[in-house]
PDB file of C-alpha atoms in Angstrom:
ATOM      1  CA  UNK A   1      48.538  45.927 107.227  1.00  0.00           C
ATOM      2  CA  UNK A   2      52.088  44.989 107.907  1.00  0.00           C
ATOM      3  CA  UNK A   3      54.764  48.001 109.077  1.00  0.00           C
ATOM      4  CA  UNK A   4      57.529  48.071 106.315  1.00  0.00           C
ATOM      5  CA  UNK A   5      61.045  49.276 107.858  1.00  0.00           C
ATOM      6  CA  UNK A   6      62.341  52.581 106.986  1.00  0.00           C
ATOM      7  CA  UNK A   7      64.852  52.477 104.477  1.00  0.00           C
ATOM      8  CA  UNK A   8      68.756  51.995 105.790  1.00  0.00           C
ATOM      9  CA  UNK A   9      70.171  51.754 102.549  1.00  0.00           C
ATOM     10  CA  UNK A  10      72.966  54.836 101.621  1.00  0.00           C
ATOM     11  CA  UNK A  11      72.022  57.362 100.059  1.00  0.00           C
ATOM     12  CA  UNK A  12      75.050  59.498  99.935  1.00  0.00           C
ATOM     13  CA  UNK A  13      78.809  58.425  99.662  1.00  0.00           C
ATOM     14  CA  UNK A  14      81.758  59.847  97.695  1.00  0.00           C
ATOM     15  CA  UNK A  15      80.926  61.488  94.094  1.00  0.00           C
ATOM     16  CA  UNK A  16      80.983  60.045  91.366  1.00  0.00           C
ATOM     17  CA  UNK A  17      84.075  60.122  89.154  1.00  0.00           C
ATOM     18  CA  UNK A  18      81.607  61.292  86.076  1.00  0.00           C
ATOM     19  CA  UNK A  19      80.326  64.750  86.345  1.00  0.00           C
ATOM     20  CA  UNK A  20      76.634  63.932  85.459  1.00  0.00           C
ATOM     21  CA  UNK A  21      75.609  67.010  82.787  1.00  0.00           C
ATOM     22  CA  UNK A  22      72.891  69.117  83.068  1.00  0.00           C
ATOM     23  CA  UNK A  23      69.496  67.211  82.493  1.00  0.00           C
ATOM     24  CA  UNK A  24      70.928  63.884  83.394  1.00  0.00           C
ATOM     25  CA  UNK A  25      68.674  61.102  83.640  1.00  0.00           C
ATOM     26  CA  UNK A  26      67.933  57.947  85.635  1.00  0.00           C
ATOM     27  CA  UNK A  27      66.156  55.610  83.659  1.00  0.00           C
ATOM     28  CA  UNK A  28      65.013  53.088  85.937  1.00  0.00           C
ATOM     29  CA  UNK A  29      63.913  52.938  89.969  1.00  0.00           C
ATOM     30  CA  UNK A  30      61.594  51.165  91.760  1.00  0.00           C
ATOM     31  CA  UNK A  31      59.644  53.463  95.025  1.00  0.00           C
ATOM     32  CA  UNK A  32      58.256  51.720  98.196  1.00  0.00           C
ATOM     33  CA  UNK A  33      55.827  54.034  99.900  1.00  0.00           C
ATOM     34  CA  UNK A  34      54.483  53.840 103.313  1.00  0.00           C
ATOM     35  CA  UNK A  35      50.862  52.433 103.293  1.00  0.00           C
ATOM     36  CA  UNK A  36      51.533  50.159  99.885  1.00  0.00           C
ATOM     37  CA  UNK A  37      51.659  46.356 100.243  1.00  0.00           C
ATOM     38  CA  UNK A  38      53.473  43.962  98.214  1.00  0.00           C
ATOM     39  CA  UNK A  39      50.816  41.719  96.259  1.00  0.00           C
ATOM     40  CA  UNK A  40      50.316  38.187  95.915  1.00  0.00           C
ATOM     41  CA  UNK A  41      52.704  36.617  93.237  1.00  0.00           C
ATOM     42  CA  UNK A  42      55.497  38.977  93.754  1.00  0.00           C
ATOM     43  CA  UNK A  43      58.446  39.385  96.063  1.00  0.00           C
ATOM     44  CA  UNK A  44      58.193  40.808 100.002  1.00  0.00           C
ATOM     45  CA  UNK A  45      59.036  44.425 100.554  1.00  0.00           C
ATOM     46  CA  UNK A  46      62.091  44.503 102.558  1.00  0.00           C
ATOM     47  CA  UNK A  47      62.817  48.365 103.239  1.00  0.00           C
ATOM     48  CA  UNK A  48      60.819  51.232 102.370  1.00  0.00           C
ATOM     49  CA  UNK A  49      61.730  53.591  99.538  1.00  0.00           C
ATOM     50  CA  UNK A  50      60.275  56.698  99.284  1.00  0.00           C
ATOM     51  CA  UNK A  51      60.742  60.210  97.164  1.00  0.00           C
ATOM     52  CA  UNK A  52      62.766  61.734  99.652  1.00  0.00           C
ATOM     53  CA  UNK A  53      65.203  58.720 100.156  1.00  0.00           C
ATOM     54  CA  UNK A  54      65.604  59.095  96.306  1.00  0.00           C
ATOM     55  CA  UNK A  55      65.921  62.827  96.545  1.00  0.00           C
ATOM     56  CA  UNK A  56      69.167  62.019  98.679  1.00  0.00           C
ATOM     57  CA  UNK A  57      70.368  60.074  96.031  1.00  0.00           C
ATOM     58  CA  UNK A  58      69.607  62.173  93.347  1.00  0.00           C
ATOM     59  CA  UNK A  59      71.733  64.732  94.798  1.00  0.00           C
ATOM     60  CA  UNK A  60      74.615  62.616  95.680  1.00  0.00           C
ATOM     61  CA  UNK A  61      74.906  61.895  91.928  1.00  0.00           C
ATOM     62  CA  UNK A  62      73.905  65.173  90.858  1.00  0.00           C
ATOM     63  CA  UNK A  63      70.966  63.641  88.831  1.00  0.00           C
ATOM     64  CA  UNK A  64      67.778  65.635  87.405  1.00  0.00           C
ATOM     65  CA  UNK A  65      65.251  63.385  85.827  1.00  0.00           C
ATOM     66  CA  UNK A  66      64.208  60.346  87.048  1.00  0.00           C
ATOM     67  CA  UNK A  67      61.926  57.264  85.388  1.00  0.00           C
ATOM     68  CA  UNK A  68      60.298  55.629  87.812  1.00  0.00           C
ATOM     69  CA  UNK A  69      59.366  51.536  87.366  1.00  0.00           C
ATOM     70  CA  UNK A  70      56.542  49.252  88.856  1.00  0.00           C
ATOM     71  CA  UNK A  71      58.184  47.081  90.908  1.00  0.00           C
ATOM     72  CA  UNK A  72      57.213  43.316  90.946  1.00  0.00           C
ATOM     73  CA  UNK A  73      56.037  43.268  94.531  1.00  0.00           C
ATOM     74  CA  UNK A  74      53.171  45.500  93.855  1.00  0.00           C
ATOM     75  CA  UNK A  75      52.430  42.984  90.520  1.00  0.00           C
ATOM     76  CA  UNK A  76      49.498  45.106  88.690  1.00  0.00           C
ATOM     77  CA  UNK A  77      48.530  47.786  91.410  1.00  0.00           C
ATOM     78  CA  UNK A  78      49.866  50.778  89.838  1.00  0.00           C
ATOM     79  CA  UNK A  79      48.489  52.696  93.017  1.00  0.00           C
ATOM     80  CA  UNK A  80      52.254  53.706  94.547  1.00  0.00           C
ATOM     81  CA  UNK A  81      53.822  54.177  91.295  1.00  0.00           C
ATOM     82  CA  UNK A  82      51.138  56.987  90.413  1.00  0.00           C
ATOM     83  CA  UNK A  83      51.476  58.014  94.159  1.00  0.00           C
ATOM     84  CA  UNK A  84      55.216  58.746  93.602  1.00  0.00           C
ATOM     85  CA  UNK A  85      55.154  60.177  90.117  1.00  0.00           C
ATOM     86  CA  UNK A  86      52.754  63.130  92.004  1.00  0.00           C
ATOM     87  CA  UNK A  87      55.192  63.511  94.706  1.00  0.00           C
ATOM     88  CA  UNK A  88      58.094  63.810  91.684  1.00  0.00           C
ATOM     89  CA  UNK A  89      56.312  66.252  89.974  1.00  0.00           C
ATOM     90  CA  UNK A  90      55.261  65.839  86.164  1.00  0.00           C
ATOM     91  CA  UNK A  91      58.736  68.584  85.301  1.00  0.00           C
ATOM     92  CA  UNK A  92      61.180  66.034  86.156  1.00  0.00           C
ATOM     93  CA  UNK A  93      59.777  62.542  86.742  1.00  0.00           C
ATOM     94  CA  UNK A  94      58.195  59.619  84.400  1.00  0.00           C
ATOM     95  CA  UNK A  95      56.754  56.072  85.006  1.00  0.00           C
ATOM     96  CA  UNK A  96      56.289  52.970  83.289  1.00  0.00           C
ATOM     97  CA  UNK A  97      53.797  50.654  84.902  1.00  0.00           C
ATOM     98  CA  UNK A  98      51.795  47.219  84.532  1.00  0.00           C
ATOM     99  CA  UNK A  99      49.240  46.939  81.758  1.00  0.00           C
ATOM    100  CA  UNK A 100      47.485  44.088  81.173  1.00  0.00           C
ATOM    101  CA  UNK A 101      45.134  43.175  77.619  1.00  0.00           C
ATOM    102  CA  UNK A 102      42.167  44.186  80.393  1.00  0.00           C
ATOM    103  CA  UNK A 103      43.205  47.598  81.244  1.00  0.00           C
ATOM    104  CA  UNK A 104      40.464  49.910  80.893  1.00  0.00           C
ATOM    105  CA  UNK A 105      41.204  52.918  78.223  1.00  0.00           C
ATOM    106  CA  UNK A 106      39.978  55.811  80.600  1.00  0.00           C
ATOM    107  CA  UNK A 107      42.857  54.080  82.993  1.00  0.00           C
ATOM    108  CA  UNK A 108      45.459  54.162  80.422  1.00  0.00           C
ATOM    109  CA  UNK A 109      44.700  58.206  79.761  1.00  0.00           C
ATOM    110  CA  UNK A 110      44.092  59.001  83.223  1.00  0.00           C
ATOM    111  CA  UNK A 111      47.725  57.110  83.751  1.00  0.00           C
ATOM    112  CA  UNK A 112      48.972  59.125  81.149  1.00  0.00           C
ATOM    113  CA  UNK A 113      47.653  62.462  82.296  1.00  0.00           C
ATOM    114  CA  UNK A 114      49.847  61.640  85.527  1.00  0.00           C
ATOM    115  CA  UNK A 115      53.115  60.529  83.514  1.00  0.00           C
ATOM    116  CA  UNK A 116      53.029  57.368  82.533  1.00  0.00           C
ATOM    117  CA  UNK A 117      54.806  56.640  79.142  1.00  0.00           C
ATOM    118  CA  UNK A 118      55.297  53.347  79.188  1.00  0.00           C
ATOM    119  CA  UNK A 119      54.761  49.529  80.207  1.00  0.00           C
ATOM    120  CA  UNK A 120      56.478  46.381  81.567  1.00  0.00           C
ATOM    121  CA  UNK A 121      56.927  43.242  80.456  1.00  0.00           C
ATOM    122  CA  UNK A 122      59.166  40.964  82.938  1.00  0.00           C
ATOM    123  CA  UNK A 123      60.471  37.743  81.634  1.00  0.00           C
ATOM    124  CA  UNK A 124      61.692  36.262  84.695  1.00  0.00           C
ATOM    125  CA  UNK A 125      60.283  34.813  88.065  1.00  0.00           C
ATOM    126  CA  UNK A 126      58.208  37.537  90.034  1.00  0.00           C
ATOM    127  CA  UNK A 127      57.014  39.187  86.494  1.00  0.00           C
ATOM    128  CA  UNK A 128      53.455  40.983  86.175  1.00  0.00           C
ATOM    129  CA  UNK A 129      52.934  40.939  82.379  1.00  0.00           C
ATOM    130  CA  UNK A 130      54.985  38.731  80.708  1.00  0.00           C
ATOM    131  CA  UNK A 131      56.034  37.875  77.164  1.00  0.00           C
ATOM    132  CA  UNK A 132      52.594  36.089  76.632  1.00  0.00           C
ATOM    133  CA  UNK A 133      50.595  39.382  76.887  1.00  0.00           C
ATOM    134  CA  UNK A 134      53.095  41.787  75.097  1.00  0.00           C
ATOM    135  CA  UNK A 135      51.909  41.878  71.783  1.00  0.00           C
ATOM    136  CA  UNK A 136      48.258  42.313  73.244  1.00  0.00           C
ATOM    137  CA  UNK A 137      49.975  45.060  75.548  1.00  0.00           C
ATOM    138  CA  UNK A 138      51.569  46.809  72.755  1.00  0.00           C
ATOM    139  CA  UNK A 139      48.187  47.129  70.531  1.00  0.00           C
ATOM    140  CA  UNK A 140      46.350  48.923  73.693  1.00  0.00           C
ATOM    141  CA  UNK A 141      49.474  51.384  74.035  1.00  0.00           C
ATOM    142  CA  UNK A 142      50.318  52.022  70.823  1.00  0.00           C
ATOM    143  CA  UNK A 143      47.657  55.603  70.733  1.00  0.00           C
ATOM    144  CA  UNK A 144      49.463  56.986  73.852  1.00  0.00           C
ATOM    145  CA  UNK A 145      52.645  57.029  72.340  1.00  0.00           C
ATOM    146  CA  UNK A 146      54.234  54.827  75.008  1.00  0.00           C
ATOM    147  CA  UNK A 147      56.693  52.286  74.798  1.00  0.00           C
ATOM    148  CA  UNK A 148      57.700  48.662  75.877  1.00  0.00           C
ATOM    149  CA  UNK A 149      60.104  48.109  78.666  1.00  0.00           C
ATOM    150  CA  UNK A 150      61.387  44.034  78.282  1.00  0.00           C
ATOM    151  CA  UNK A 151      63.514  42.318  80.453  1.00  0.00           C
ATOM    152  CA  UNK A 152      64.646  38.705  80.000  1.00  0.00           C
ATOM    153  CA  UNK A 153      67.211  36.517  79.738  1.00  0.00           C
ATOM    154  CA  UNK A 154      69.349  37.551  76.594  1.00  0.00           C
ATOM    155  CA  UNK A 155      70.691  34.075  76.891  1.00  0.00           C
ATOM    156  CA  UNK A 156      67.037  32.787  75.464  1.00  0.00           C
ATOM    157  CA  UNK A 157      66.698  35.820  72.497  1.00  0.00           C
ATOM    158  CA  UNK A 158      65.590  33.487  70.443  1.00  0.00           C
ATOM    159  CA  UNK A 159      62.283  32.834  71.927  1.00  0.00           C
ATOM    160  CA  UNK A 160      61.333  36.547  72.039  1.00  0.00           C
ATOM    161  CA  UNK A 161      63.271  37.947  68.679  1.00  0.00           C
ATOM    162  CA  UNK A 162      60.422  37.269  66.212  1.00  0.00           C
ATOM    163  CA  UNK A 163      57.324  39.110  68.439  1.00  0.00           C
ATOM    164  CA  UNK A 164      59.989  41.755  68.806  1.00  0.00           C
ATOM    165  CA  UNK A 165      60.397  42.041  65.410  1.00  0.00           C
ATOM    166  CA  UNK A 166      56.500  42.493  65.383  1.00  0.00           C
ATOM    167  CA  UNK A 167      56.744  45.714  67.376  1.00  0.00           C
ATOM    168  CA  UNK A 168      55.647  48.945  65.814  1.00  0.00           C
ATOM    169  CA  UNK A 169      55.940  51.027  69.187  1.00  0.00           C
ATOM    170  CA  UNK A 170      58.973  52.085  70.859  1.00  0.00           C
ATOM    171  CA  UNK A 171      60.561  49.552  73.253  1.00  0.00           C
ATOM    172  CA  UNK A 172      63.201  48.848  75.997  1.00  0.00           C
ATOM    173  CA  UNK A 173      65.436  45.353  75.880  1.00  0.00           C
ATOM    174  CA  UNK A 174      66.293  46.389  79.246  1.00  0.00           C
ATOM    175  CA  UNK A 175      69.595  45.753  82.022  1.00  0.00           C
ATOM    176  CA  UNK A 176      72.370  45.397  79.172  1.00  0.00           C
ATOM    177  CA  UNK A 177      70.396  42.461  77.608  1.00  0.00           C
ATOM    178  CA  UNK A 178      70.771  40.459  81.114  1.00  0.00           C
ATOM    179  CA  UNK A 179      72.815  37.865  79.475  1.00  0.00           C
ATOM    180  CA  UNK A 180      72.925  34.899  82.494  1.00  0.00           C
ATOM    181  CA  UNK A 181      75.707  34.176  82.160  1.00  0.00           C
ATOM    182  CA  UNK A 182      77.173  36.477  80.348  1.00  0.00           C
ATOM    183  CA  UNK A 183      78.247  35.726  76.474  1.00  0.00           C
ATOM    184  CA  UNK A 184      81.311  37.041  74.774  1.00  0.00           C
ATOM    185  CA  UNK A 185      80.836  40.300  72.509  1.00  0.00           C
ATOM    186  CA  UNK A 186      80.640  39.159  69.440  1.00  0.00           C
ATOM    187  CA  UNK A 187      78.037  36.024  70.236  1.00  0.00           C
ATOM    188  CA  UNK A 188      75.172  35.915  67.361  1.00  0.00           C
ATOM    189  CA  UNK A 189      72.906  37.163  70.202  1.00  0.00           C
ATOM    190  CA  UNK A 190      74.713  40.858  70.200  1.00  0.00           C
ATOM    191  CA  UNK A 191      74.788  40.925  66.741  1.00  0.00           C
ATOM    192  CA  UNK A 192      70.599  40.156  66.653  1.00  0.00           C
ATOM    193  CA  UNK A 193      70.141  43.333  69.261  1.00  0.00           C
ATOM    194  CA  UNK A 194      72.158  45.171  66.903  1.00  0.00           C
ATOM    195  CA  UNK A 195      70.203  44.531  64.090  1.00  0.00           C
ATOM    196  CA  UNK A 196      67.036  45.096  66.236  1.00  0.00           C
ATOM    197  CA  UNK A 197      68.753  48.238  66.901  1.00  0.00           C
ATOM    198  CA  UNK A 198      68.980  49.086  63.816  1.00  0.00           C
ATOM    199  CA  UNK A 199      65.411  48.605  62.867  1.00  0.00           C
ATOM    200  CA  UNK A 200      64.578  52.130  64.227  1.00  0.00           C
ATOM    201  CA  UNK A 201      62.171  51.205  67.414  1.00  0.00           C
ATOM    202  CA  UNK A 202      64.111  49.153  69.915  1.00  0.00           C
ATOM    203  CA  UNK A 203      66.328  50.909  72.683  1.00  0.00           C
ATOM    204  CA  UNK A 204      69.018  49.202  75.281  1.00  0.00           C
ATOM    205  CA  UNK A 205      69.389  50.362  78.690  1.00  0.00           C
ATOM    206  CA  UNK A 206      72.562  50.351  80.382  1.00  0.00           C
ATOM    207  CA  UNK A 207      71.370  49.206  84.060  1.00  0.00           C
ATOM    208  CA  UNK A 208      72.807  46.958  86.921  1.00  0.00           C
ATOM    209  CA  UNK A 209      75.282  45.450  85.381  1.00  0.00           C
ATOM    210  CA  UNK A 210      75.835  43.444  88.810  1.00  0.00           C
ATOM    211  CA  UNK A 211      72.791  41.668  88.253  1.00  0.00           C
ATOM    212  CA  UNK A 212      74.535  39.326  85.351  1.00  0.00           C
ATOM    213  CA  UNK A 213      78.094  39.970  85.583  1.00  0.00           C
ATOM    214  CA  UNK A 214      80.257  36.835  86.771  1.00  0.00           C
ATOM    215  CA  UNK A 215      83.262  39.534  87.457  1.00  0.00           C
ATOM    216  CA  UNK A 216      84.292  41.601  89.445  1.00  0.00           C
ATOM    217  CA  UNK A 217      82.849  45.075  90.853  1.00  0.00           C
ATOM    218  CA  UNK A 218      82.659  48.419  89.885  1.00  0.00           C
ATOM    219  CA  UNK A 219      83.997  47.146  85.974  1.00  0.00           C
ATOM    220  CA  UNK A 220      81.898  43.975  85.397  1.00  0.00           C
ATOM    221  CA  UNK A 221      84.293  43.263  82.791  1.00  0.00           C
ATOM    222  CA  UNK A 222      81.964  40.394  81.127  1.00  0.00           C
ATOM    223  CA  UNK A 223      78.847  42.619  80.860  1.00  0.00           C
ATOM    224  CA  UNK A 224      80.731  45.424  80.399  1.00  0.00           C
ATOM    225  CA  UNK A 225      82.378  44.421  76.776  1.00  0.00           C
ATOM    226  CA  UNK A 226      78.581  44.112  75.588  1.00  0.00           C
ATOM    227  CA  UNK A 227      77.444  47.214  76.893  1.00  0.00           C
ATOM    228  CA  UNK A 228      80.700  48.706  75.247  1.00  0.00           C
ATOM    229  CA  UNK A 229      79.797  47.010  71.466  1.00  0.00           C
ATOM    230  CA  UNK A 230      76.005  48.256  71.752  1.00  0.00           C
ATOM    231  CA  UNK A 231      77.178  52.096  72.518  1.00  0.00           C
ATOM    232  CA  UNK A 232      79.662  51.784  69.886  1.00  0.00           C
ATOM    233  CA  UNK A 233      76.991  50.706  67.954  1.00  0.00           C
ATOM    234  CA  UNK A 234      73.927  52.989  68.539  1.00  0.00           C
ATOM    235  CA  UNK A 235      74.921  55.426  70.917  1.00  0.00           C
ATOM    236  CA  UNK A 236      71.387  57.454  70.074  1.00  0.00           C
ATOM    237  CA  UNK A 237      69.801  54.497  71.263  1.00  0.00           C
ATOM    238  CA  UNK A 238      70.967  53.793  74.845  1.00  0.00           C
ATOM    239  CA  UNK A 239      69.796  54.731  77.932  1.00  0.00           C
ATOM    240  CA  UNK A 240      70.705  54.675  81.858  1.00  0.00           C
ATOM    241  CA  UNK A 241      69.580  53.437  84.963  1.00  0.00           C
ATOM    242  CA  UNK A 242      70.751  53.452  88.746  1.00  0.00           C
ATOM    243  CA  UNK A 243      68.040  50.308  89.229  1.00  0.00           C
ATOM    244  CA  UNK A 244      67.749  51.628  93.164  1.00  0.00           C
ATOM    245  CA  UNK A 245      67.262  50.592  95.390  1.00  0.00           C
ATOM    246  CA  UNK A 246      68.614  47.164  94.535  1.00  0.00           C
ATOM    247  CA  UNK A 247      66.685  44.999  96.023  1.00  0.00           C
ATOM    248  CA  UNK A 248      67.083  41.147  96.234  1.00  0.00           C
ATOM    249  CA  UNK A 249      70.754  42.119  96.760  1.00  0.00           C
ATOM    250  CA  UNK A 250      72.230  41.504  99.891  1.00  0.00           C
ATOM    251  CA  UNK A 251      73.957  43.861 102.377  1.00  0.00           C
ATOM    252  CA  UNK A 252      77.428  42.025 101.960  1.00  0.00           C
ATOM    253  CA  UNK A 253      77.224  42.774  97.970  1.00  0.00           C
ATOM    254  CA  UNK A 254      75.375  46.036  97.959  1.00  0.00           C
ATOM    255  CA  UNK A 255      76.585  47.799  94.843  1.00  0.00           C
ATOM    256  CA  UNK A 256      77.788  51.464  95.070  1.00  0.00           C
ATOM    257  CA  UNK A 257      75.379  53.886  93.395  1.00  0.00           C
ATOM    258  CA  UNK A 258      78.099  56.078  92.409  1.00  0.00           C
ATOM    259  CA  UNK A 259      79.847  53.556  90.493  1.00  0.00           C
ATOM    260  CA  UNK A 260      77.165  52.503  89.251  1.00  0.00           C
ATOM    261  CA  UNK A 261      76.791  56.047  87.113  1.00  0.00           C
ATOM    262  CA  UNK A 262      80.866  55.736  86.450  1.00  0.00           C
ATOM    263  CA  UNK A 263      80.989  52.400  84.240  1.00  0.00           C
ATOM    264  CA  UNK A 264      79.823  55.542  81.541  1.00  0.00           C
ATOM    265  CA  UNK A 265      83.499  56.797  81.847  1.00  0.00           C
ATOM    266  CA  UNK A 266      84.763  53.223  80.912  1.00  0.00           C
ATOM    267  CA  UNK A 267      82.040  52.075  78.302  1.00  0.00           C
ATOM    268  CA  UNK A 268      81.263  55.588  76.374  1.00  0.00           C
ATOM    269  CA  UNK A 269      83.159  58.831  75.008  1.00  0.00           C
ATOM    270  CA  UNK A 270      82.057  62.050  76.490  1.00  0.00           C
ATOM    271  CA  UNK A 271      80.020  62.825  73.443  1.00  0.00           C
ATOM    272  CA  UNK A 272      78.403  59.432  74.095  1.00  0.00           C
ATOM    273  CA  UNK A 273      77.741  59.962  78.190  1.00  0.00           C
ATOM    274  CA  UNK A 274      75.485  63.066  76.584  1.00  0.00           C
ATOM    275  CA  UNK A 275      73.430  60.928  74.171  1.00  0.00           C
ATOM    276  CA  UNK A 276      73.128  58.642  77.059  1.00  0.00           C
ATOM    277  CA  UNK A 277      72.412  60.583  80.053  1.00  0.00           C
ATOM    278  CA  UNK A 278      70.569  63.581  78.430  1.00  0.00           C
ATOM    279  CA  UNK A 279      69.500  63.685  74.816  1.00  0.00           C
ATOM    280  CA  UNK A 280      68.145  60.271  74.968  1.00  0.00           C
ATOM    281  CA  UNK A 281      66.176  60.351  77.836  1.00  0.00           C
ATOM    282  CA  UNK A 282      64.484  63.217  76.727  1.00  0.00           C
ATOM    283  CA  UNK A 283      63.650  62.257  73.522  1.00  0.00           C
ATOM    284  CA  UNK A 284      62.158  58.746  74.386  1.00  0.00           C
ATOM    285  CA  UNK A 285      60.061  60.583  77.664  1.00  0.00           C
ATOM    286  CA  UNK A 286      59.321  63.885  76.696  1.00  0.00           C
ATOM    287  CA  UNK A 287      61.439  65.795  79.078  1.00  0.00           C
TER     288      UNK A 287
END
């Protein structure tokens, strides 16, 4: 087994400009515990990242709840993610891991039991369970309650909108619709994740905005005028992530975790920040 370095990321730094409220959630991480190798098909594990480096970083932006994510370099061993959530305790932490077709039903409940609400579909290289395997996913998930987290290219919509359409659970079009590149406001795209919106199941995270954006740092003005329209839109359907510890990013254009929680004051209203940090949140995971 090869020896992972300890995290050197920071985990502390000015506050942020946005008072986080009571209750305020983090809607996507990704944990790299000591003892847990990265598995064939996905990406190497470059630093450690552990509860109690996220702890620091909770406090620094004076954040509650957490949702934790299986990372692609552990593909479909859900092993570390259910390690972490116990660590997190079930008051304040939820995961969302890999499920395949093939996953057993007493591993789904027993998943459950430990705070698992959802699973992930990855449309892009490094992915676990892709797009071929979601509607399959969905069926098995469906009695649990639990919803979809997707991530793709918003660019290529079209070849996902119509099994989307065919959800009946709850699901995620996750990291501001990762438009690469980025498309004005108003393209037809937006307006189908409105009306997707609008069809009662589908929710939009707000979550490293860095990953797409062609501008500049901390406003990502490109990503940021679609994350705007989609609040404006359905502000009791958007949620928030950090997406620590950011990897694949280098040192040199390591994004700040604080201002990563203040494009809120710049894309929502107050009221809005609530919906989107709290209420939300706690209404999609039970908190």
């Amino acid at each position: 087994m090869s020896e992972i370095p300890a995290n050197t990321r920071p985990l502390e730094g000015p506050a942020p400009r946005l008072k986080a409220p009571a209750g305020a959630t983090d809607c996507h991480i990704h944990l790299y515990l000591p003892g847990y190798e990265a598995q064939p098909g996905g990406p190497k594990i470059p630093e450690l990242a552990t509860v109690e480096d996220y702890r620091k970083l909770q406090q620094w932006l004076s954040l509650e709840r957490v949702v934790v994510t299986q990372p692609n370099a552990y593909q479909r061993d859900n092993r570390a993610l259910l390690a972490a959530l116990e660590q997190l305790g079930p008051d304040t932490a939820r995961g969302v891991a890999a499920v395949t077709p093939d996953t057993p039903d007493r591993d789904l409940q027993a998943w459950h039991d430990r705070g698992i609400r959802g699973a992930r579909i990855m449309n892009l290289p490094g992915g676990a369970v892709t797009h071929a395997d979601m509607l399959a996913v969905e069926k098995r998930i469906r009695p649990l309650g639990w919803h979809l987290m997707v991530q793709f290219n918003g660019c290529q919509l079209n070849d996902y909108i119509d099994n989307l359409q065919r959800l009946e659970s709850e699901y995620i079009i996750d990291h501001i619709g990762k438009f690469m590149p980025p498309v004005p406001a108003d393209d037809a795209r937006v307006d189908d994740i409105l009306r997707l919106l609008d069809r009662g199941n589908a929710w939009f995270k707000i979550c490293a905005g860095y990953e797409a954006s062609l501008t500049s740092a901390p406003e990502y003005a490109d990503v940021g005028a679609i994350a705007r329209r989609v609040i404006a839109h359905a502000p009791e359907r958007i949620i928030w992530g950090t997406n620590w510890p950011h990897v694949g990013v280098s040192r040199d254009n390591y994004p700040s975790d604080a201002d990563q929680l203040d494009v809120l004051l710049d894309w929502a209203t107050p009221e809005q920040q609530q919906k989107i940090l709290v209420d939300n949140p706690a209404r999609l995971y039970g908190f």
